[in-house]
Coordinates of C-alpha atoms in Angstrom, one line a residue:
X15 CA 102.3 42.3 64.3
X16 CA 103.4 45.7 64.5
X17 CA 106.1 46.2 66.6
X18 CA 106.4 49.6 68.5
X19 CA 108.7 52.3 66.9
X20 CA 111.4 54.3 69.0
X21 CA 111.0 58.0 67.9
X22 CA 114.8 58.6 66.2
X23 CA 116.4 61.0 68.8
X24 CA 118.5 64.0 67.2
X25 CA 121.1 64.9 69.3
X26 CA 120.9 68.5 68.2
X27 CA 117.3 68.6 70.6
X28 CA 119.0 67.2 73.6
X29 CA 121.1 70.4 73.9
X30 CA 119.8 73.8 75.8
X31 CA 118.4 75.9 73.1
X32 CA 115.8 79.2 73.0
X33 CA 112.7 79.2 71.3
X34 CA 110.2 81.9 70.7
X35 CA 106.8 80.9 70.0
X36 CA 103.9 83.2 68.7
X37 CA 100.3 83.0 68.7
X38 CA 97.2 84.7 69.5
X39 CA 95.6 81.8 71.2
X40 CA 96.6 80.8 74.8
X41 CA 95.6 77.2 74.5
X42 CA 97.6 76.8 71.1
X43 CA 100.7 78.3 73.0
X44 CA 100.3 75.8 75.8
X45 CA 99.8 72.8 73.3
X46 CA 103.1 73.9 71.5
X47 CA 105.1 74.3 74.3
X48 CA 103.7 70.9 75.8
X49 CA 105.4 69.2 72.5
X50 CA 108.3 71.0 72.1
X51 CA 109.3 70.3 75.9
X52 CA 108.6 66.6 74.4
X53 CA 110.9 67.0 71.8
X54 CA 113.9 69.2 73.2
X55 CA 113.5 68.9 76.9
X56 CA 116.4 71.3 77.2
X57 CA 114.8 73.9 75.4
X58 CA 113.6 77.5 77.0
X59 CA 110.6 78.4 75.5
X60 CA 109.6 81.8 75.6
X61 CA 105.8 82.5 74.1
X62 CA 104.3 85.9 72.6
X63 CA 100.7 86.5 71.6
X64 CA 101.3 88.1 68.6
X65 CA 103.8 89.2 65.8
X66 CA 104.4 92.2 66.3
X67 CA 105.7 91.1 70.2
X68 CA 107.6 88.3 68.2
X69 CA 109.9 90.8 66.2
X70 CA 110.3 92.6 69.3
X71 CA 111.3 89.8 71.5
X72 CA 113.7 88.4 68.6
X73 CA 115.4 91.6 68.1
X74 CA 115.9 92.4 71.7
X75 CA 117.6 89.0 72.2
X76 CA 119.6 89.3 69.2
X77 CA 121.2 92.6 70.1
X78 CA 122.3 90.9 73.2
X79 CA 119.7 93.1 75.8
X80 CA 120.1 90.5 78.8
X81 CA 119.5 87.7 77.0
X82 CA 120.6 85.1 74.6
X83 CA 119.4 84.9 71.2
X84 CA 116.9 82.9 70.0
X85 CA 117.7 79.2 68.1
X86 CA 114.3 78.7 66.6
X87 CA 110.9 80.8 65.7
X88 CA 107.5 79.2 65.9
X89 CA 104.7 81.7 64.7
X90 CA 100.8 81.3 63.5
X91 CA 100.1 82.5 60.1
X92 CA 96.4 83.7 61.3
X93 CA 97.0 86.3 64.1
X94 CA 95.7 89.4 64.1
X95 CA 97.4 92.7 63.8
X96 CA 100.5 91.3 62.7
X97 CA 100.2 87.6 61.4
X98 CA 103.0 85.3 60.7
X99 CA 104.0 86.2 57.2
X100 CA 104.3 90.0 58.3
X101 CA 106.5 89.0 61.0
X102 CA 108.9 86.7 59.3
X103 CA 109.3 89.6 56.6
X104 CA 109.9 92.4 59.4
X105 CA 112.7 89.6 60.6
X106 CA 114.2 89.0 57.7
X107 CA 114.4 92.5 56.8
X108 CA 116.6 93.2 59.9
X109 CA 119.3 91.1 58.3
X110 CA 121.8 93.9 57.3
X111 CA 122.3 94.5 61.1
X112 CA 120.9 91.4 62.7
X113 CA 122.9 88.6 60.7
X114 CA 120.7 86.0 62.8
X115 CA 117.7 87.6 61.4
X116 CA 119.0 85.9 57.9
X117 CA 119.3 82.5 59.2
X118 CA 117.2 81.8 62.3
X119 CA 114.7 78.9 61.4
X120 CA 111.5 80.0 61.4
X121 CA 108.5 77.1 61.3
X122 CA 105.0 78.7 60.5
X123 CA 101.8 76.9 61.5
X124 CA 98.3 77.2 61.3
X125 CA 94.9 76.0 63.1
X126 CA 92.9 76.8 60.1
X127 CA 91.6 74.1 57.8
X128 CA 90.2 76.4 54.9
X129 CA 91.3 75.1 51.2
X130 CA 93.4 77.8 50.5
X131 CA 95.5 77.7 53.8
X132 CA 96.0 74.0 53.4
X133 CA 97.4 74.3 50.3

């Protein structure tokens, strides 16, 4: 018989942190926010609906415009206007003037199941 497993808890997930999530589908934002709350209950999750909004929100926070900087970014690869690839490039390009842009973890995701996207 299989015994139920207990998920491992990483102490870093129990600390307060700020996470920025970009997706153009509001239902996906709700799902991601729900799951982030499960694994990082003290996280403040901020959502935006496209890549340009992600870049702007990251930059404002990194410059200290009345907000704490973001500890991690989650970005959809398949958004219109500015997809996750472009948004990531724009953020990394800020590295000379915003050191956090070089090091902030960026987790990319997609709902696409096309063979080229799965690779």
